mmCIF file of C-alpha atoms in Angstrom:
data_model
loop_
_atom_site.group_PDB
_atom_site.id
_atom_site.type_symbol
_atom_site.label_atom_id
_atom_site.label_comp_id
_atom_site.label_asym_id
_atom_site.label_seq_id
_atom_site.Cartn_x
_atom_site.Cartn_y
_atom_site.Cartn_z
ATOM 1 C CA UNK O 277 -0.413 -8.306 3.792
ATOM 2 C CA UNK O 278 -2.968 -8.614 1.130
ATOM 3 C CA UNK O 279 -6.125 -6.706 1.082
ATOM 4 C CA UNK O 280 -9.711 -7.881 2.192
ATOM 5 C CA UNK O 281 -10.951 -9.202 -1.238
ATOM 6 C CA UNK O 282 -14.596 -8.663 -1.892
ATOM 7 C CA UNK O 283 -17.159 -9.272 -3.923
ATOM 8 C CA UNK O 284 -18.298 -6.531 -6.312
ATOM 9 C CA UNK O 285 -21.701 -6.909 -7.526
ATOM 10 C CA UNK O 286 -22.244 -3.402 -9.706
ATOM 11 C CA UNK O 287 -18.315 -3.131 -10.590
ATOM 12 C CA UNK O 288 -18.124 -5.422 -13.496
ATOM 13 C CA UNK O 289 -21.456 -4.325 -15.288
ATOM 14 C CA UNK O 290 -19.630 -0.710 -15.048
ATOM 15 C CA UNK O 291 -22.493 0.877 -13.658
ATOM 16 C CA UNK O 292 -20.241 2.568 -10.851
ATOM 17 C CA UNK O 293 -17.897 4.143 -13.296
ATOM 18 C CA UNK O 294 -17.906 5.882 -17.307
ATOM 19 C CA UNK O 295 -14.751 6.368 -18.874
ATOM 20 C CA UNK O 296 -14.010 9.734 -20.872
ATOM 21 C CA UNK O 297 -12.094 12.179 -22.266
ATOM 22 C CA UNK O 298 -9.439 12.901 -19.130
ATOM 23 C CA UNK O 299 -7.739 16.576 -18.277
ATOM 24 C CA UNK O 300 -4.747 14.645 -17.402
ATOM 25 C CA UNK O 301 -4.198 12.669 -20.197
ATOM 26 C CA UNK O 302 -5.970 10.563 -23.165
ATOM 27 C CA UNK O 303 -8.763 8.972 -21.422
ATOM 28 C CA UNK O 304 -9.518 8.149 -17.927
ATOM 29 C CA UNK O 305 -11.950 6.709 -15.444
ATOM 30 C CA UNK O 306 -14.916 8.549 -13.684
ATOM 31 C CA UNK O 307 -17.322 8.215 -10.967
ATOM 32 C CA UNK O 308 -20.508 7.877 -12.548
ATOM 33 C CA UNK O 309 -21.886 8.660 -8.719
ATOM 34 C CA UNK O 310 -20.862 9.633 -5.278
ATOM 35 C CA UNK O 311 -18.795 6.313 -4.263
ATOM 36 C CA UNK O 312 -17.784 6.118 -0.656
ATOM 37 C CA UNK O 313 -14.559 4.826 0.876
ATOM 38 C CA UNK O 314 -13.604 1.686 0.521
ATOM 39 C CA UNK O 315 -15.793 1.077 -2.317
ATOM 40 C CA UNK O 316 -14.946 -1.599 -5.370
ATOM 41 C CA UNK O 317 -15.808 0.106 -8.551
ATOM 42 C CA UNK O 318 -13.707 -2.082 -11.103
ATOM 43 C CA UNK O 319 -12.496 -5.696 -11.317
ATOM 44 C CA UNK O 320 -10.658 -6.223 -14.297
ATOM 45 C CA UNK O 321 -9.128 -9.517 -15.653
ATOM 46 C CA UNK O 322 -6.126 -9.456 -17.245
ATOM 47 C CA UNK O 323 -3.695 -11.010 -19.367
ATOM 48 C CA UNK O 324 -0.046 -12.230 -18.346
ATOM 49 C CA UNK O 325 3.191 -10.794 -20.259
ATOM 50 C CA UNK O 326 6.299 -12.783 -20.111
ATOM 51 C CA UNK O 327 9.295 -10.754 -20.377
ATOM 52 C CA UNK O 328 9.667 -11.262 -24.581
ATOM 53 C CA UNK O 329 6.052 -10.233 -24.116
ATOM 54 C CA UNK O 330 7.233 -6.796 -22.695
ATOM 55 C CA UNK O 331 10.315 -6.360 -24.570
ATOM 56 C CA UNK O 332 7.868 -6.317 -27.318
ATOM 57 C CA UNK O 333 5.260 -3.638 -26.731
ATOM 58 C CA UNK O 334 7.562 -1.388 -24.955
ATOM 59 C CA UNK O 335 8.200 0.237 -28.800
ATOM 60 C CA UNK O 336 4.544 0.270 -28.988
ATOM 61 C CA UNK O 337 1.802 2.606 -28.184
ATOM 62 C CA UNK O 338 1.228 -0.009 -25.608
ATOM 63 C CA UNK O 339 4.167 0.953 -23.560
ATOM 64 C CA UNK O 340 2.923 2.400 -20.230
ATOM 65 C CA UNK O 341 -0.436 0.378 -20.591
ATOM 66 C CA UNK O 342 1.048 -2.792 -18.659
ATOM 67 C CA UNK O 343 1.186 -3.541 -14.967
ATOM 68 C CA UNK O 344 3.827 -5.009 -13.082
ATOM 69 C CA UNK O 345 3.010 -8.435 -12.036
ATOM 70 C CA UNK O 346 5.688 -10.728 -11.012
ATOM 71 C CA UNK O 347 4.744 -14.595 -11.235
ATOM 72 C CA UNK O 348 6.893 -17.630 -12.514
ATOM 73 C CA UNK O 349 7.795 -16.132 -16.111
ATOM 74 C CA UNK O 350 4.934 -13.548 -16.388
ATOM 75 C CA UNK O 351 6.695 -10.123 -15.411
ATOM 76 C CA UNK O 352 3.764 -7.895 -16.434
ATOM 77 C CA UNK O 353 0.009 -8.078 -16.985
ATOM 78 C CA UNK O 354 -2.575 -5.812 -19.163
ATOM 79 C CA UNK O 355 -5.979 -5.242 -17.597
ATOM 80 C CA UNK O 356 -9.209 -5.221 -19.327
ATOM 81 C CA UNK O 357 -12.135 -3.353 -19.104
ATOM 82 C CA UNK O 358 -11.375 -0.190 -17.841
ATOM 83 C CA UNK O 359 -8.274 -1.253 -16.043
ATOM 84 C CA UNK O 360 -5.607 0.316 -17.722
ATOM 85 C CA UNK O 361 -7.666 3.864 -18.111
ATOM 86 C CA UNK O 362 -7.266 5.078 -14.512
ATOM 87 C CA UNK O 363 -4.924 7.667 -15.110
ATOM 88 C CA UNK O 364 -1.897 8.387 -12.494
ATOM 89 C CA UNK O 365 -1.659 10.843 -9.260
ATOM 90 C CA UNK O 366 0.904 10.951 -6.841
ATOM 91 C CA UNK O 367 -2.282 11.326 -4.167
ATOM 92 C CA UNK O 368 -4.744 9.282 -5.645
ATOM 93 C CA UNK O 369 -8.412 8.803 -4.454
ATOM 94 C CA UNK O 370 -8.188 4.681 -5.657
ATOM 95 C CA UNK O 371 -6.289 1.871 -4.729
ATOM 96 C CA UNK O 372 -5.490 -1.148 -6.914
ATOM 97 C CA UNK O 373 -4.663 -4.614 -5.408
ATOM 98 C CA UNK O 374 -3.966 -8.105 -7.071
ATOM 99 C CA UNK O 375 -6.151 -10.933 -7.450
ATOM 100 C CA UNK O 376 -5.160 -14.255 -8.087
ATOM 101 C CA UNK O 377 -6.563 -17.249 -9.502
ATOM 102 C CA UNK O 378 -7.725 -19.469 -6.715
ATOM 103 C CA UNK O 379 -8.263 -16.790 -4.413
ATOM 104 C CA UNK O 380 -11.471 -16.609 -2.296
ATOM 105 C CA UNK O 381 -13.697 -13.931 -2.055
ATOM 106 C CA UNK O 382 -15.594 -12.317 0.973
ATOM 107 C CA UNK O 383 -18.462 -14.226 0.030
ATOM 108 C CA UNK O 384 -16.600 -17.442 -0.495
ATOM 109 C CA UNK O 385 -16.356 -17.385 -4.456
ATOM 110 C CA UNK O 386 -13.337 -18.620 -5.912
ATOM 111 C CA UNK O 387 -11.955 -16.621 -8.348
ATOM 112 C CA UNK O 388 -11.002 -18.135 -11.674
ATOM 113 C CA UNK O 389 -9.203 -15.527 -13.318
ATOM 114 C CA UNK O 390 -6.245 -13.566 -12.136
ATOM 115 C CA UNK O 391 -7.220 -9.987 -11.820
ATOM 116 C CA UNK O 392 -6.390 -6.397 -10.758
ATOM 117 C CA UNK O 393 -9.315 -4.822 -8.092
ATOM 118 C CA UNK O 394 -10.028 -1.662 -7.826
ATOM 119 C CA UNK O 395 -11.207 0.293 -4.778
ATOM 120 C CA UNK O 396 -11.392 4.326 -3.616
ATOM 121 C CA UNK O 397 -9.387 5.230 -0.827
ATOM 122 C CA UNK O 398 -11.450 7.736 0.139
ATOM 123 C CA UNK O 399 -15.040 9.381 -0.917
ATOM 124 C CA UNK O 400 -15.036 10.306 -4.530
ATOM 125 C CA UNK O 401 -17.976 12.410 -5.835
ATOM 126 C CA UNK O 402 -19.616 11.901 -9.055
ATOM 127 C CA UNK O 403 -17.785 13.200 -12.021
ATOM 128 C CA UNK O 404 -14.545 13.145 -10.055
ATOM 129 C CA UNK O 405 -11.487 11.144 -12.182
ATOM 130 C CA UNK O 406 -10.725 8.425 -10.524
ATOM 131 C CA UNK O 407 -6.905 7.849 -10.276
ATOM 132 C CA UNK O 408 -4.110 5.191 -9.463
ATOM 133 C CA UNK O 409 -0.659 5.940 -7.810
ATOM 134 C CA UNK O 410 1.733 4.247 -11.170
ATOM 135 C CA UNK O 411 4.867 4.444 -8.598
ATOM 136 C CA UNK O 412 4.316 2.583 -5.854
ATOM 137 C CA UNK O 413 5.386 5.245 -3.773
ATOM 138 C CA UNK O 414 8.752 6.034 -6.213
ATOM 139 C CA UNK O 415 8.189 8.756 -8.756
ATOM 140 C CA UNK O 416 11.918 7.964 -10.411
ATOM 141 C CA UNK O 417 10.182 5.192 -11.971
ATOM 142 C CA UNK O 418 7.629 6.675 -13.968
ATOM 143 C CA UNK O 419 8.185 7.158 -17.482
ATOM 144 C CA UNK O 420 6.775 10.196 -17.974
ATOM 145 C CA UNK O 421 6.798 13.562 -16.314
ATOM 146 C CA UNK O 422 3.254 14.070 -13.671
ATOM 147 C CA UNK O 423 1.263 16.957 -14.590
#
């Protein structure tokens, strides 16, 4: 079942979050103030990968950037914005959901952009990394080894 999609006003402008150096890894995504459950702190568009797509940035610094996303011939998707920053944990504090084009809104909007939305699973304070489970519940899939 597909979650509740809502509308989120401060998200996009970025106001909610700050990316920055991570102690996990590279860079990653931060709570810029205490966010409570439930709440949508990034909507990021992205762009569709066909499988050549893949095939090519998997030899890339790119690799481990892309999203699975399984639709006609796309088999992967980038997001934008701050999207593909959120860093992994096996017990993360977000949750990330798919958006499609067409689909409606809690306010009745229509999206016209496939997407990837972003919401905390439970209160995050600010300055807390906020984090995305990469294995859908499988850690033998990940390509690297969790710190």
């Amino acid at each position: 079942m597909k979650p509740k999609i809502v509308s989120p006003p401060l998200a996009v402008a970025g106001s909610l979050v700050r990316v920055a150096p991570s102690p996990r890894h590279g860079l990653g995504v931060f709570a810029e103030r205490d966010l409570p459950k439930g709440q949508v702190v990034h909507l990021a568009p992205v762009i569709l990968l066909d499988e050549d797509d893949l095939n090519t940035i998997d030899n890339t610094s790119l690799h481990g950037y892309a999203y699975g996303w399984t639709d006609e011939n796309q088999t992967a998707a980038f997001a934008l914005g701050v999207g593909s920053l959120f860093n992994h944990d096996a017990k993360p504090n977000c949750d990330y959901h798919r958006i499609d084009a067409g689909d409606v809104d809690d306010t009745g909007e229509v999206h016209e952009f496939d997407a990837l939305q972003y919401s905390t699973r439970r209160a995050v304070r600010r300055g807390e990394e906020l984090t995305v489970d990469y294995s859908g519940g499988d850690p033998s899939i990940l390509w690297f080894k969790p710190a």
